[in-house]
């Protein structure tokens, strides 16, 4: 049964009720990301234990630095590089599909609806970069890592929520997802523009030709994974050898997929492929990257340097302070100047909690940290430690803020999911539908009739029980 589009005033408010199709998409996407987030947490902890256990440290380094791949194709890479350049291409492929869907079928397709989360995301990237810059200007540090604290890891954030058992209303989850999508877009631009030094134009030209062929086959309606997967691997290899970061190939191919539904389609091709690939990304690619990227030394001396060295301190403060202030401040100012009204069921402290949760920057932050300080392995490890510590602090602060409102969130979530007429559509979306109230009236009449029969039966047995044997 098709659900009516919400037309009430609440649906037009900031963090108001999502449309039913958007709510279902968000729920499906975040369900997979939550499982992936838990696996990501497990992988990160495993990496830290593996790398910091004296008897296992050498084995971790040996596995991480082990080279494999065809050297004649320029792909004789370490396991760590395969994880960062290869597996994360899958992650960014899904990010490209998400971005395309948001732009053509999601909330970002309407400028008015997109304004607040986009402004919040931009401020949430500018503020951490500004905090990092200030710390390193006054501390006489390197400005190379300004982009490290700008990213939000949606999977890690959802994994934290799953571990502490906190549920968020769908509007707050959608807001967090939109922030992450815009973050990914700007992270892609940052990687492409600021972390490309030398370009091999023949290889780049070959990658462009491969992407053009990919687009042409899609537009011609050609199907078959056995065509697209080999082509994608060729495009990825050429992009890697061109000097442009290979994850750009994944994003480009994701953006080419059609994410609008034609008549008679239950899913667009982009949604279908995302549904297939997202579990691989969240459950395999990103956790394996974390396993070989998060294994840094966390000795007392290393932790002390995180809070004394300007580069690492800038990353920690950027994630904990910059993200929170940027997202919350940008949202509040945008809402004030656009006269957007906050959903009556939520309050500005809820936005502050989500803003602090967005300070968990893991996957992309670790990747940018590797790119920013590629020539200094010691500083690279210190930056990674700063990302881990900053994300942990942000997670703790967010958990405290969210737990204070957990009872309210659970009540809102239960109201969103209640379906008393069992038609597959939450009741909250049918409040203004006459057919819904007629169905509920019939259900209550049947229940009332049943209770009357039980009352009569109980009365009869009571009278019979008063008679002497």
GROMACS .gro file of C-alpha atoms in nm:
model
  469
    1UNK     CA    1   0.000   0.000   0.000
    2UNK     CA    2   0.143   0.337  -0.095
    3UNK     CA    3   0.190   0.579   0.187
    4UNK     CA    4   0.056   0.932   0.164
    5UNK     CA    5   0.309   1.209   0.156
    6UNK     CA    6   0.320   1.395   0.485
    7UNK     CA    7   0.169   1.737   0.447
    8UNK     CA    8   0.148   1.851   0.804
    9UNK     CA    9   0.332   2.153   0.932
   10UNK     CA   10   0.576   1.943   1.133
   11UNK     CA   11   0.718   1.782   0.818
   12UNK     CA   12   0.834   2.125   0.699
   13UNK     CA   13   1.025   2.198   1.017
   14UNK     CA   14   1.398   2.150   1.070
   15UNK     CA   15   1.454   1.792   1.189
   16UNK     CA   16   1.087   1.726   1.125
   17UNK     CA   17   0.933   1.401   1.013
   18UNK     CA   18   1.087   1.235   0.708
   19UNK     CA   19   0.876   1.117   0.419
   20UNK     CA   20   0.807   0.744   0.443
   21UNK     CA   21   1.028   0.643   0.143
   22UNK     CA   22   1.315   0.855   0.279
   23UNK     CA   23   1.270   0.709   0.628
   24UNK     CA   24   1.284   0.355   0.492
   25UNK     CA   25   1.595   0.430   0.287
   26UNK     CA   26   1.768   0.589   0.585
   27UNK     CA   27   1.672   0.297   0.810
   28UNK     CA   28   1.804   0.039   0.561
   29UNK     CA   29   2.127   0.230   0.499
   30UNK     CA   30   2.199   0.294   0.865
   31UNK     CA   31   2.116  -0.063   0.966
   32UNK     CA   32   2.403  -0.189   0.750
   33UNK     CA   33   2.631   0.095   0.863
   34UNK     CA   34   2.557   0.013   1.227
   35UNK     CA   35   2.670  -0.347   1.182
   36UNK     CA   36   2.972  -0.222   0.992
   37UNK     CA   37   3.042   0.030   1.268
   38UNK     CA   38   3.055  -0.245   1.530
   39UNK     CA   39   3.294  -0.443   1.308
   40UNK     CA   40   3.498  -0.125   1.262
   41UNK     CA   41   3.527  -0.084   1.640
   42UNK     CA   42   3.633  -0.447   1.675
   43UNK     CA   43   3.892  -0.407   1.398
   44UNK     CA   44   4.034  -0.090   1.553
   45UNK     CA   45   4.066  -0.252   1.896
   46UNK     CA   46   4.222  -0.562   1.741
   47UNK     CA   47   4.474  -0.346   1.555
   48UNK     CA   48   4.572  -0.161   1.873
   49UNK     CA   49   4.613  -0.485   2.068
   50UNK     CA   50   4.806  -0.650   1.787
   51UNK     CA   51   5.039  -0.351   1.741
   52UNK     CA   52   5.094  -0.280   2.113
   53UNK     CA   53   5.149  -0.634   2.242
   54UNK     CA   54   5.530  -0.676   2.255
   55UNK     CA   55   5.520  -1.038   2.142
   56UNK     CA   56   5.298  -0.951   1.842
   57UNK     CA   57   5.429  -0.610   1.729
   58UNK     CA   58   5.677  -0.749   1.476
   59UNK     CA   59   5.418  -0.980   1.322
   60UNK     CA   60   5.177  -0.687   1.279
   61UNK     CA   61   5.441  -0.480   1.104
   62UNK     CA   62   5.544  -0.775   0.888
   63UNK     CA   63   5.187  -0.840   0.770
   64UNK     CA   64   5.110  -0.470   0.722
   65UNK     CA   65   5.427  -0.410   0.517
   66UNK     CA   66   5.411  -0.733   0.315
   67UNK     CA   67   5.410  -0.653  -0.061
   68UNK     CA   68   5.193  -0.830  -0.312
   69UNK     CA   69   5.071  -0.752  -0.664
   70UNK     CA   70   5.197  -0.734  -1.023
   71UNK     CA   71   5.502  -0.507  -1.028
   72UNK     CA   72   5.492  -0.470  -1.410
   73UNK     CA   73   5.157  -0.293  -1.371
   74UNK     CA   74   5.290  -0.065  -1.098
   75UNK     CA   75   5.077  -0.244  -0.839
   76UNK     CA   76   5.338  -0.411  -0.618
   77UNK     CA   77   5.183  -0.266  -0.301
   78UNK     CA   78   5.197  -0.339   0.069
   79UNK     CA   79   4.891  -0.482   0.244
   80UNK     CA   80   4.842  -0.144   0.408
   81UNK     CA   81   4.841   0.031   0.069
   82UNK     CA   82   4.602  -0.224  -0.077
   83UNK     CA   83   4.366  -0.152   0.213
   84UNK     CA   84   4.394   0.227   0.177
   85UNK     CA   85   4.397   0.253  -0.202
   86UNK     CA   86   4.201  -0.057  -0.299
   87UNK     CA   87   3.944  -0.138  -0.033
   88UNK     CA   88   3.860   0.226   0.034
   89UNK     CA   89   3.775   0.265  -0.334
   90UNK     CA   90   3.474   0.041  -0.255
   91UNK     CA   91   3.385   0.269   0.037
   92UNK     CA   92   3.401   0.577  -0.185
   93UNK     CA   93   3.205   0.398  -0.459
   94UNK     CA   94   2.917   0.361  -0.211
   95UNK     CA   95   2.970   0.723  -0.102
   96UNK     CA   96   2.937   0.831  -0.466
   97UNK     CA   97   2.607   0.645  -0.502
   98UNK     CA   98   2.481   0.797  -0.175
   99UNK     CA   99   2.572   1.144  -0.294
  100UNK     CA  100   2.406   1.091  -0.634
  101UNK     CA  101   2.089   0.963  -0.471
  102UNK     CA  102   2.075   1.253  -0.226
  103UNK     CA  103   2.118   1.501  -0.512
  104UNK     CA  104   1.853   1.355  -0.741
  105UNK     CA  105   1.606   1.175  -0.514
  106UNK     CA  106   1.688   1.258  -0.152
  107UNK     CA  107   1.676   1.563   0.070
  108UNK     CA  108   1.955   1.745  -0.117
  109UNK     CA  109   1.745   1.771  -0.434
  110UNK     CA  110   1.544   2.058  -0.281
  111UNK     CA  111   1.760   2.365  -0.206
  112UNK     CA  112   1.545   2.479   0.086
  113UNK     CA  113   1.551   2.140   0.256
  114UNK     CA  114   1.922   2.094   0.183
  115UNK     CA  115   2.034   2.437   0.302
  116UNK     CA  116   2.058   2.365   0.673
  117UNK     CA  117   2.243   2.031   0.665
  118UNK     CA  118   2.475   2.150   0.386
  119UNK     CA  119   2.561   2.471   0.575
  120UNK     CA  120   2.611   2.267   0.892
  121UNK     CA  121   2.841   2.024   0.711
  122UNK     CA  122   3.046   2.302   0.550
  123UNK     CA  123   3.086   2.480   0.885
  124UNK     CA  124   3.162   2.143   1.041
  125UNK     CA  125   3.457   2.106   0.805
  126UNK     CA  126   3.577   2.467   0.806
  127UNK     CA  127   3.585   2.502   1.185
  128UNK     CA  128   3.809   2.198   1.252
  129UNK     CA  129   4.047   2.313   0.978
  130UNK     CA  130   4.050   2.658   1.139
  131UNK     CA  131   4.117   2.513   1.486
  132UNK     CA  132   4.404   2.304   1.347
  133UNK     CA  133   4.547   2.609   1.168
  134UNK     CA  134   4.533   2.828   1.480
  135UNK     CA  135   4.701   2.565   1.697
  136UNK     CA  136   4.981   2.516   1.445
  137UNK     CA  137   5.028   2.885   1.371
  138UNK     CA  138   5.081   2.964   1.739
  139UNK     CA  139   5.264   2.637   1.803
  140UNK     CA  140   5.491   2.668   1.497
  141UNK     CA  141   5.372   2.333   1.359
  142UNK     CA  142   5.312   2.196   1.012
  143UNK     CA  143   5.000   2.304   0.823
  144UNK     CA  144   5.002   1.985   0.614
  145UNK     CA  145   4.743   1.813   0.835
  146UNK     CA  146   4.473   2.082   0.823
  147UNK     CA  147   4.230   1.844   0.648
  148UNK     CA  148   4.270   1.552   0.891
  149UNK     CA  149   4.001   1.658   1.145
  150UNK     CA  150   3.745   1.763   0.884
  151UNK     CA  151   3.584   1.424   0.817
  152UNK     CA  152   3.300   1.243   0.998
  153UNK     CA  153   3.286   0.862   1.014
  154UNK     CA  154   2.917   0.768   1.006
  155UNK     CA  155   2.985   0.396   1.056
  156UNK     CA  156   3.203   0.452   1.360
  157UNK     CA  157   2.946   0.692   1.509
  158UNK     CA  158   2.664   0.442   1.459
  159UNK     CA  159   2.880   0.165   1.600
  160UNK     CA  160   2.926   0.372   1.916
  161UNK     CA  161   2.549   0.422   1.938
  162UNK     CA  162   2.494   0.049   1.900
  163UNK     CA  163   2.747  -0.034   2.172
  164UNK     CA  164   2.600   0.207   2.428
  165UNK     CA  165   2.244   0.109   2.335
  166UNK     CA  166   2.119   0.456   2.242
  167UNK     CA  167   1.854   0.502   1.975
  168UNK     CA  168   1.809   0.820   1.776
  169UNK     CA  169   1.488   0.941   1.609
  170UNK     CA  170   1.498   0.904   1.231
  171UNK     CA  171   1.525   1.281   1.176
  172UNK     CA  172   1.846   1.303   1.380
  173UNK     CA  173   1.986   0.993   1.207
  174UNK     CA  174   1.905   1.140   0.865
  175UNK     CA  175   2.070   1.468   0.967
  176UNK     CA  176   2.384   1.278   1.070
  177UNK     CA  177   2.380   1.078   0.745
  178UNK     CA  178   2.344   1.396   0.536
  179UNK     CA  179   2.636   1.553   0.723
  180UNK     CA  180   2.846   1.247   0.646
  181UNK     CA  181   2.749   1.249   0.276
  182UNK     CA  182   2.847   1.616   0.235
  183UNK     CA  183   3.165   1.546   0.436
  184UNK     CA  184   3.252   1.266   0.194
  185UNK     CA  185   3.195   1.499  -0.103
  186UNK     CA  186   3.437   1.759   0.030
  187UNK     CA  187   3.684   1.493   0.141
  188UNK     CA  188   3.688   1.368  -0.218
  189UNK     CA  189   3.757   1.720  -0.344
  190UNK     CA  190   4.030   1.772  -0.083
  191UNK     CA  191   4.202   1.445  -0.172
  192UNK     CA  192   4.183   1.516  -0.545
  193UNK     CA  193   4.301   1.878  -0.525
  194UNK     CA  194   4.548   1.890  -0.236
  195UNK     CA  195   4.699   1.542  -0.232
  196UNK     CA  196   4.786   1.497  -0.597
  197UNK     CA  197   5.147   1.593  -0.662
  198UNK     CA  198   5.262   1.448  -0.995
  199UNK     CA  199   5.024   1.338  -1.269
  200UNK     CA  200   5.093   1.071  -1.528
  201UNK     CA  201   4.874   1.205  -1.809
  202UNK     CA  202   4.871   0.888  -2.027
  203UNK     CA  203   4.749   0.681  -1.732
  204UNK     CA  204   4.498   0.950  -1.636
  205UNK     CA  205   4.377   0.966  -1.996
  206UNK     CA  206   4.330   0.588  -1.996
  207UNK     CA  207   4.128   0.615  -1.673
  208UNK     CA  208   3.908   0.885  -1.827
  209UNK     CA  209   3.849   0.668  -2.134
  210UNK     CA  210   3.757   0.377  -1.907
  211UNK     CA  211   3.513   0.597  -1.713
  212UNK     CA  212   3.359   0.716  -2.039
  213UNK     CA  213   3.312   0.353  -2.149
  214UNK     CA  214   3.159   0.276  -1.808
  215UNK     CA  215   2.912   0.562  -1.853
  216UNK     CA  216   2.831   0.462  -2.212
  217UNK     CA  217   2.754   0.101  -2.115
  218UNK     CA  218   2.529   0.219  -1.832
  219UNK     CA  219   2.336   0.450  -2.064
  220UNK     CA  220   2.294   0.172  -2.319
  221UNK     CA  221   2.143  -0.048  -2.049
  222UNK     CA  222   2.414  -0.313  -2.069
  223UNK     CA  223   2.398  -0.549  -1.772
  224UNK     CA  224   2.635  -0.802  -1.619
  225UNK     CA  225   2.880  -0.781  -1.333
  226UNK     CA  226   3.133  -0.970  -1.546
  227UNK     CA  227   3.155  -0.660  -1.768
  228UNK     CA  228   3.158  -0.384  -1.507
  229UNK     CA  229   3.382  -0.542  -1.240
  230UNK     CA  230   3.681  -0.601  -1.475
  231UNK     CA  231   3.631  -0.255  -1.626
  232UNK     CA  232   3.621  -0.102  -1.278
  233UNK     CA  233   3.945  -0.276  -1.186
  234UNK     CA  234   4.116  -0.143  -1.500
  235UNK     CA  235   3.992   0.211  -1.430
  236UNK     CA  236   4.110   0.182  -1.069
  237UNK     CA  237   4.457   0.060  -1.173
  238UNK     CA  238   4.499   0.339  -1.428
  239UNK     CA  239   4.381   0.600  -1.176
  240UNK     CA  240   4.629   0.471  -0.918
  241UNK     CA  241   4.919   0.492  -1.166
  242UNK     CA  242   4.813   0.839  -1.278
  243UNK     CA  243   4.906   0.993  -0.942
  244UNK     CA  244   4.547   1.092  -0.863
  245UNK     CA  245   4.428   0.903  -0.557
  246UNK     CA  246   4.262   0.583  -0.672
  247UNK     CA  247   3.953   0.631  -0.454
  248UNK     CA  248   3.847   0.905  -0.698
  249UNK     CA  249   3.774   0.629  -0.950
  250UNK     CA  250   3.527   0.471  -0.708
  251UNK     CA  251   3.348   0.800  -0.651
  252UNK     CA  252   3.328   0.876  -1.022
  253UNK     CA  253   3.173   0.539  -1.104
  254UNK     CA  254   2.926   0.572  -0.817
  255UNK     CA  255   2.813   0.912  -0.943
  256UNK     CA  256   2.744   0.768  -1.290
  257UNK     CA  257   2.478   0.523  -1.173
  258UNK     CA  258   2.114   0.616  -1.223
  259UNK     CA  259   1.945   0.675  -0.888
  260UNK     CA  260   1.598   0.778  -1.006
  261UNK     CA  261   1.325   0.519  -1.049
  262UNK     CA  262   1.143   0.464  -1.375
  263UNK     CA  263   0.782   0.360  -1.390
  264UNK     CA  264   0.739   0.009  -1.256
  265UNK     CA  265   1.075   0.000  -1.077
  266UNK     CA  266   1.087  -0.073  -0.706
  267UNK     CA  267   1.455   0.023  -0.698
  268UNK     CA  268   1.675   0.231  -0.924
  269UNK     CA  269   1.995   0.066  -1.052
  270UNK     CA  270   2.198   0.280  -0.814
  271UNK     CA  271   1.989   0.177  -0.513
  272UNK     CA  272   2.008  -0.189  -0.616
  273UNK     CA  273   2.387  -0.186  -0.655
  274UNK     CA  274   2.429   0.010  -0.333
  275UNK     CA  275   2.218  -0.251  -0.154
  276UNK     CA  276   2.455  -0.520  -0.284
  277UNK     CA  277   2.785  -0.340  -0.231
  278UNK     CA  278   2.721  -0.157   0.099
  279UNK     CA  279   2.759  -0.475   0.311
  280UNK     CA  280   3.093  -0.542   0.141
  281UNK     CA  281   3.204  -0.187   0.211
  282UNK     CA  282   3.080  -0.164   0.570
  283UNK     CA  283   3.146  -0.524   0.669
  284UNK     CA  284   3.475  -0.598   0.493
  285UNK     CA  285   3.653  -0.309   0.321
  286UNK     CA  286   3.641  -0.047   0.598
  287UNK     CA  287   3.714  -0.287   0.890
  288UNK     CA  288   4.016  -0.429   0.703
  289UNK     CA  289   4.141  -0.077   0.636
  290UNK     CA  290   4.103  -0.001   1.007
  291UNK     CA  291   4.291  -0.319   1.098
  292UNK     CA  292   4.599  -0.209   0.903
  293UNK     CA  293   4.570   0.167   0.962
  294UNK     CA  294   4.484   0.193   1.332
  295UNK     CA  295   4.775  -0.014   1.464
  296UNK     CA  296   4.981   0.265   1.620
  297UNK     CA  297   5.184   0.280   1.938
  298UNK     CA  298   4.990   0.404   2.239
  299UNK     CA  299   5.267   0.417   2.497
  300UNK     CA  300   5.261   0.682   2.769
  301UNK     CA  301   5.518   0.881   2.576
  302UNK     CA  302   5.320   0.861   2.251
  303UNK     CA  303   4.997   0.968   2.423
  304UNK     CA  304   5.181   1.255   2.592
  305UNK     CA  305   5.310   1.377   2.256
  306UNK     CA  306   4.954   1.385   2.120
  307UNK     CA  307   4.872   1.664   2.363
  308UNK     CA  308   5.202   1.852   2.334
  309UNK     CA  309   5.287   1.846   1.964
  310UNK     CA  310   5.096   2.115   1.768
  311UNK     CA  311   5.007   1.888   1.472
  312UNK     CA  312   4.851   1.619   1.690
  313UNK     CA  313   4.692   1.863   1.935
  314UNK     CA  314   4.539   2.044   1.640
  315UNK     CA  315   4.380   1.718   1.521
  316UNK     CA  316   4.237   1.637   1.866
  317UNK     CA  317   4.096   1.987   1.922
  318UNK     CA  318   3.972   1.999   1.564
  319UNK     CA  319   3.767   1.683   1.611
  320UNK     CA  320   3.642   1.752   1.963
  321UNK     CA  321   3.593   2.129   1.958
  322UNK     CA  322   3.598   2.229   1.592
  323UNK     CA  323   3.341   1.974   1.473
  324UNK     CA  324   3.098   2.046   1.756
  325UNK     CA  325   3.122   2.424   1.734
  326UNK     CA  326   3.116   2.425   1.354
  327UNK     CA  327   2.812   2.202   1.308
  328UNK     CA  328   2.610   2.340   1.597
  329UNK     CA  329   2.702   2.702   1.525
  330UNK     CA  330   2.640   2.669   1.152
  331UNK     CA  331   2.303   2.502   1.209
  332UNK     CA  332   2.189   2.756   1.467
  333UNK     CA  333   2.290   3.056   1.255
  334UNK     CA  334   2.135   2.910   0.940
  335UNK     CA  335   1.811   2.834   1.123
  336UNK     CA  336   1.801   3.181   1.274
  337UNK     CA  337   1.855   3.367   0.947
  338UNK     CA  338   1.622   3.140   0.747
  339UNK     CA  339   1.359   3.146   1.026
  340UNK     CA  340   1.347   2.767   1.024
  341UNK     CA  341   1.159   2.624   1.320
  342UNK     CA  342   1.303   2.331   1.512
  343UNK     CA  343   1.084   2.022   1.544
  344UNK     CA  344   0.868   2.058   1.857
  345UNK     CA  345   0.972   1.711   1.978
  346UNK     CA  346   1.342   1.801   1.979
  347UNK     CA  347   1.558   2.074   2.129
  348UNK     CA  348   1.886   2.246   2.046
  349UNK     CA  349   2.078   2.026   2.295
  350UNK     CA  350   1.986   1.737   2.063
  351UNK     CA  351   2.161   1.916   1.776
  352UNK     CA  352   2.461   1.975   2.005
  353UNK     CA  353   2.477   1.603   2.087
  354UNK     CA  354   2.471   1.506   1.717
  355UNK     CA  355   2.734   1.772   1.645
  356UNK     CA  356   2.963   1.622   1.909
  357UNK     CA  357   2.896   1.273   1.769
  358UNK     CA  358   3.011   1.399   1.429
  359UNK     CA  359   3.350   1.462   1.589
  360UNK     CA  360   3.420   1.091   1.546
  361UNK     CA  361   3.649   1.104   1.247
  362UNK     CA  362   3.812   0.772   1.173
  363UNK     CA  363   3.829   0.616   0.826
  364UNK     CA  364   3.874   0.925   0.607
  365UNK     CA  365   4.073   1.108   0.876
  366UNK     CA  366   4.321   0.820   0.894
  367UNK     CA  367   4.345   0.816   0.514
  368UNK     CA  368   4.409   1.191   0.491
  369UNK     CA  369   4.661   1.163   0.775
  370UNK     CA  370   4.856   0.905   0.573
  371UNK     CA  371   4.848   1.128   0.265
  372UNK     CA  372   4.935   1.450   0.449
  373UNK     CA  373   5.248   1.315   0.620
  374UNK     CA  374   5.347   1.040   0.377
  375UNK     CA  375   5.718   1.126   0.404
  376UNK     CA  376   5.729   1.112   0.784
  377UNK     CA  377   5.619   0.771   0.919
  378UNK     CA  378   5.672   0.871   1.284
  379UNK     CA  379   5.452   1.179   1.254
  380UNK     CA  380   5.200   0.976   1.054
  381UNK     CA  381   5.161   0.733   1.342
  382UNK     CA  382   5.130   1.022   1.588
  383UNK     CA  383   4.858   1.178   1.373
  384UNK     CA  384   4.674   0.845   1.365
  385UNK     CA  385   4.699   0.825   1.745
  386UNK     CA  386   4.557   1.178   1.761
  387UNK     CA  387   4.265   1.074   1.540
  388UNK     CA  388   4.193   0.777   1.766
  389UNK     CA  389   4.215   0.981   2.087
  390UNK     CA  390   4.014   1.273   1.948
  391UNK     CA  391   3.744   1.037   1.821
  392UNK     CA  392   3.732   0.862   2.159
  393UNK     CA  393   3.691   1.192   2.346
  394UNK     CA  394   3.420   1.306   2.104
  395UNK     CA  395   3.242   0.971   2.143
  396UNK     CA  396   3.244   0.993   2.524
  397UNK     CA  397   3.107   1.349   2.522
  398UNK     CA  398   2.839   1.256   2.270
  399UNK     CA  399   2.739   0.947   2.468
  400UNK     CA  400   2.690   1.153   2.784
  401UNK     CA  401   2.479   1.413   2.601
  402UNK     CA  402   2.271   1.149   2.421
  403UNK     CA  403   2.214   0.940   2.734
  404UNK     CA  404   2.062   1.242   2.905
  405UNK     CA  405   1.787   1.240   2.642
  406UNK     CA  406   1.769   0.866   2.585
  407UNK     CA  407   1.420   0.824   2.738
  408UNK     CA  408   1.283   1.095   2.506
  409UNK     CA  409   1.452   0.937   2.204
  410UNK     CA  410   1.310   0.595   2.282
  411UNK     CA  411   0.958   0.738   2.312
  412UNK     CA  412   0.994   0.915   1.976
  413UNK     CA  413   1.135   0.601   1.811
  414UNK     CA  414   0.851   0.386   1.943
  415UNK     CA  415   0.596   0.638   1.812
  416UNK     CA  416   0.765   0.636   1.470
  417UNK     CA  417   0.752   0.256   1.450
  418UNK     CA  418   0.404   0.190   1.592
  419UNK     CA  419   0.177   0.012   1.342
  420UNK     CA  420  -0.142  -0.088   1.523
  421UNK     CA  421  -0.343  -0.155   1.206
  422UNK     CA  422  -0.067  -0.386   1.074
  423UNK     CA  423  -0.068  -0.245   0.720
  424UNK     CA  424   0.309  -0.203   0.699
  425UNK     CA  425   0.295   0.177   0.735
  426UNK     CA  426   0.372   0.345   1.070
  427UNK     CA  427   0.056   0.498   1.216
  428UNK     CA  428   0.220   0.838   1.249
  429UNK     CA  429   0.213   0.869   0.869
  430UNK     CA  430  -0.162   0.796   0.849
  431UNK     CA  431  -0.303   1.026   1.116
  432UNK     CA  432  -0.480   1.241   0.856
  433UNK     CA  433  -0.607   0.947   0.646
  434UNK     CA  434  -0.977   0.857   0.692
  435UNK     CA  435  -0.917   0.495   0.588
  436UNK     CA  436  -0.669   0.452   0.874
  437UNK     CA  437  -0.920   0.568   1.134
  438UNK     CA  438  -1.188   0.342   0.986
  439UNK     CA  439  -0.951   0.046   1.010
  440UNK     CA  440  -0.864   0.135   1.369
  441UNK     CA  441  -1.237   0.173   1.454
  442UNK     CA  442  -1.303  -0.176   1.318
  443UNK     CA  443  -1.011  -0.319   1.515
  444UNK     CA  444  -1.132  -0.157   1.838
  445UNK     CA  445  -1.492  -0.269   1.774
  446UNK     CA  446  -1.373  -0.627   1.732
  447UNK     CA  447  -1.169  -0.599   2.051
  448UNK     CA  448  -1.468  -0.451   2.236
  449UNK     CA  449  -1.695  -0.732   2.116
  450UNK     CA  450  -1.440  -0.990   2.229
  451UNK     CA  451  -1.416  -0.831   2.573
  452UNK     CA  452  -1.797  -0.826   2.603
  453UNK     CA  453  -1.806  -1.200   2.524
  454UNK     CA  454  -1.540  -1.264   2.784
  455UNK     CA  455  -1.728  -1.052   3.039
  456UNK     CA  456  -2.048  -1.247   2.979
  457UNK     CA  457  -1.861  -1.577   3.006
  458UNK     CA  458  -1.691  -1.463   3.326
  459UNK     CA  459  -2.027  -1.352   3.471
  460UNK     CA  460  -2.185  -1.689   3.386
  461UNK     CA  461  -1.906  -1.887   3.547
  462UNK     CA  462  -1.926  -1.662   3.853
  463UNK     CA  463  -2.302  -1.729   3.896
  464UNK     CA  464  -2.246  -2.101   3.846
  465UNK     CA  465  -1.969  -2.095   4.103
  466UNK     CA  466  -2.202  -1.943   4.370
  467UNK     CA  467  -2.447  -2.238   4.350
  468UNK     CA  468  -2.408  -2.513   4.614
  469UNK     CA  469  -2.283  -2.844   4.488
   0.00000   0.00000   0.00000
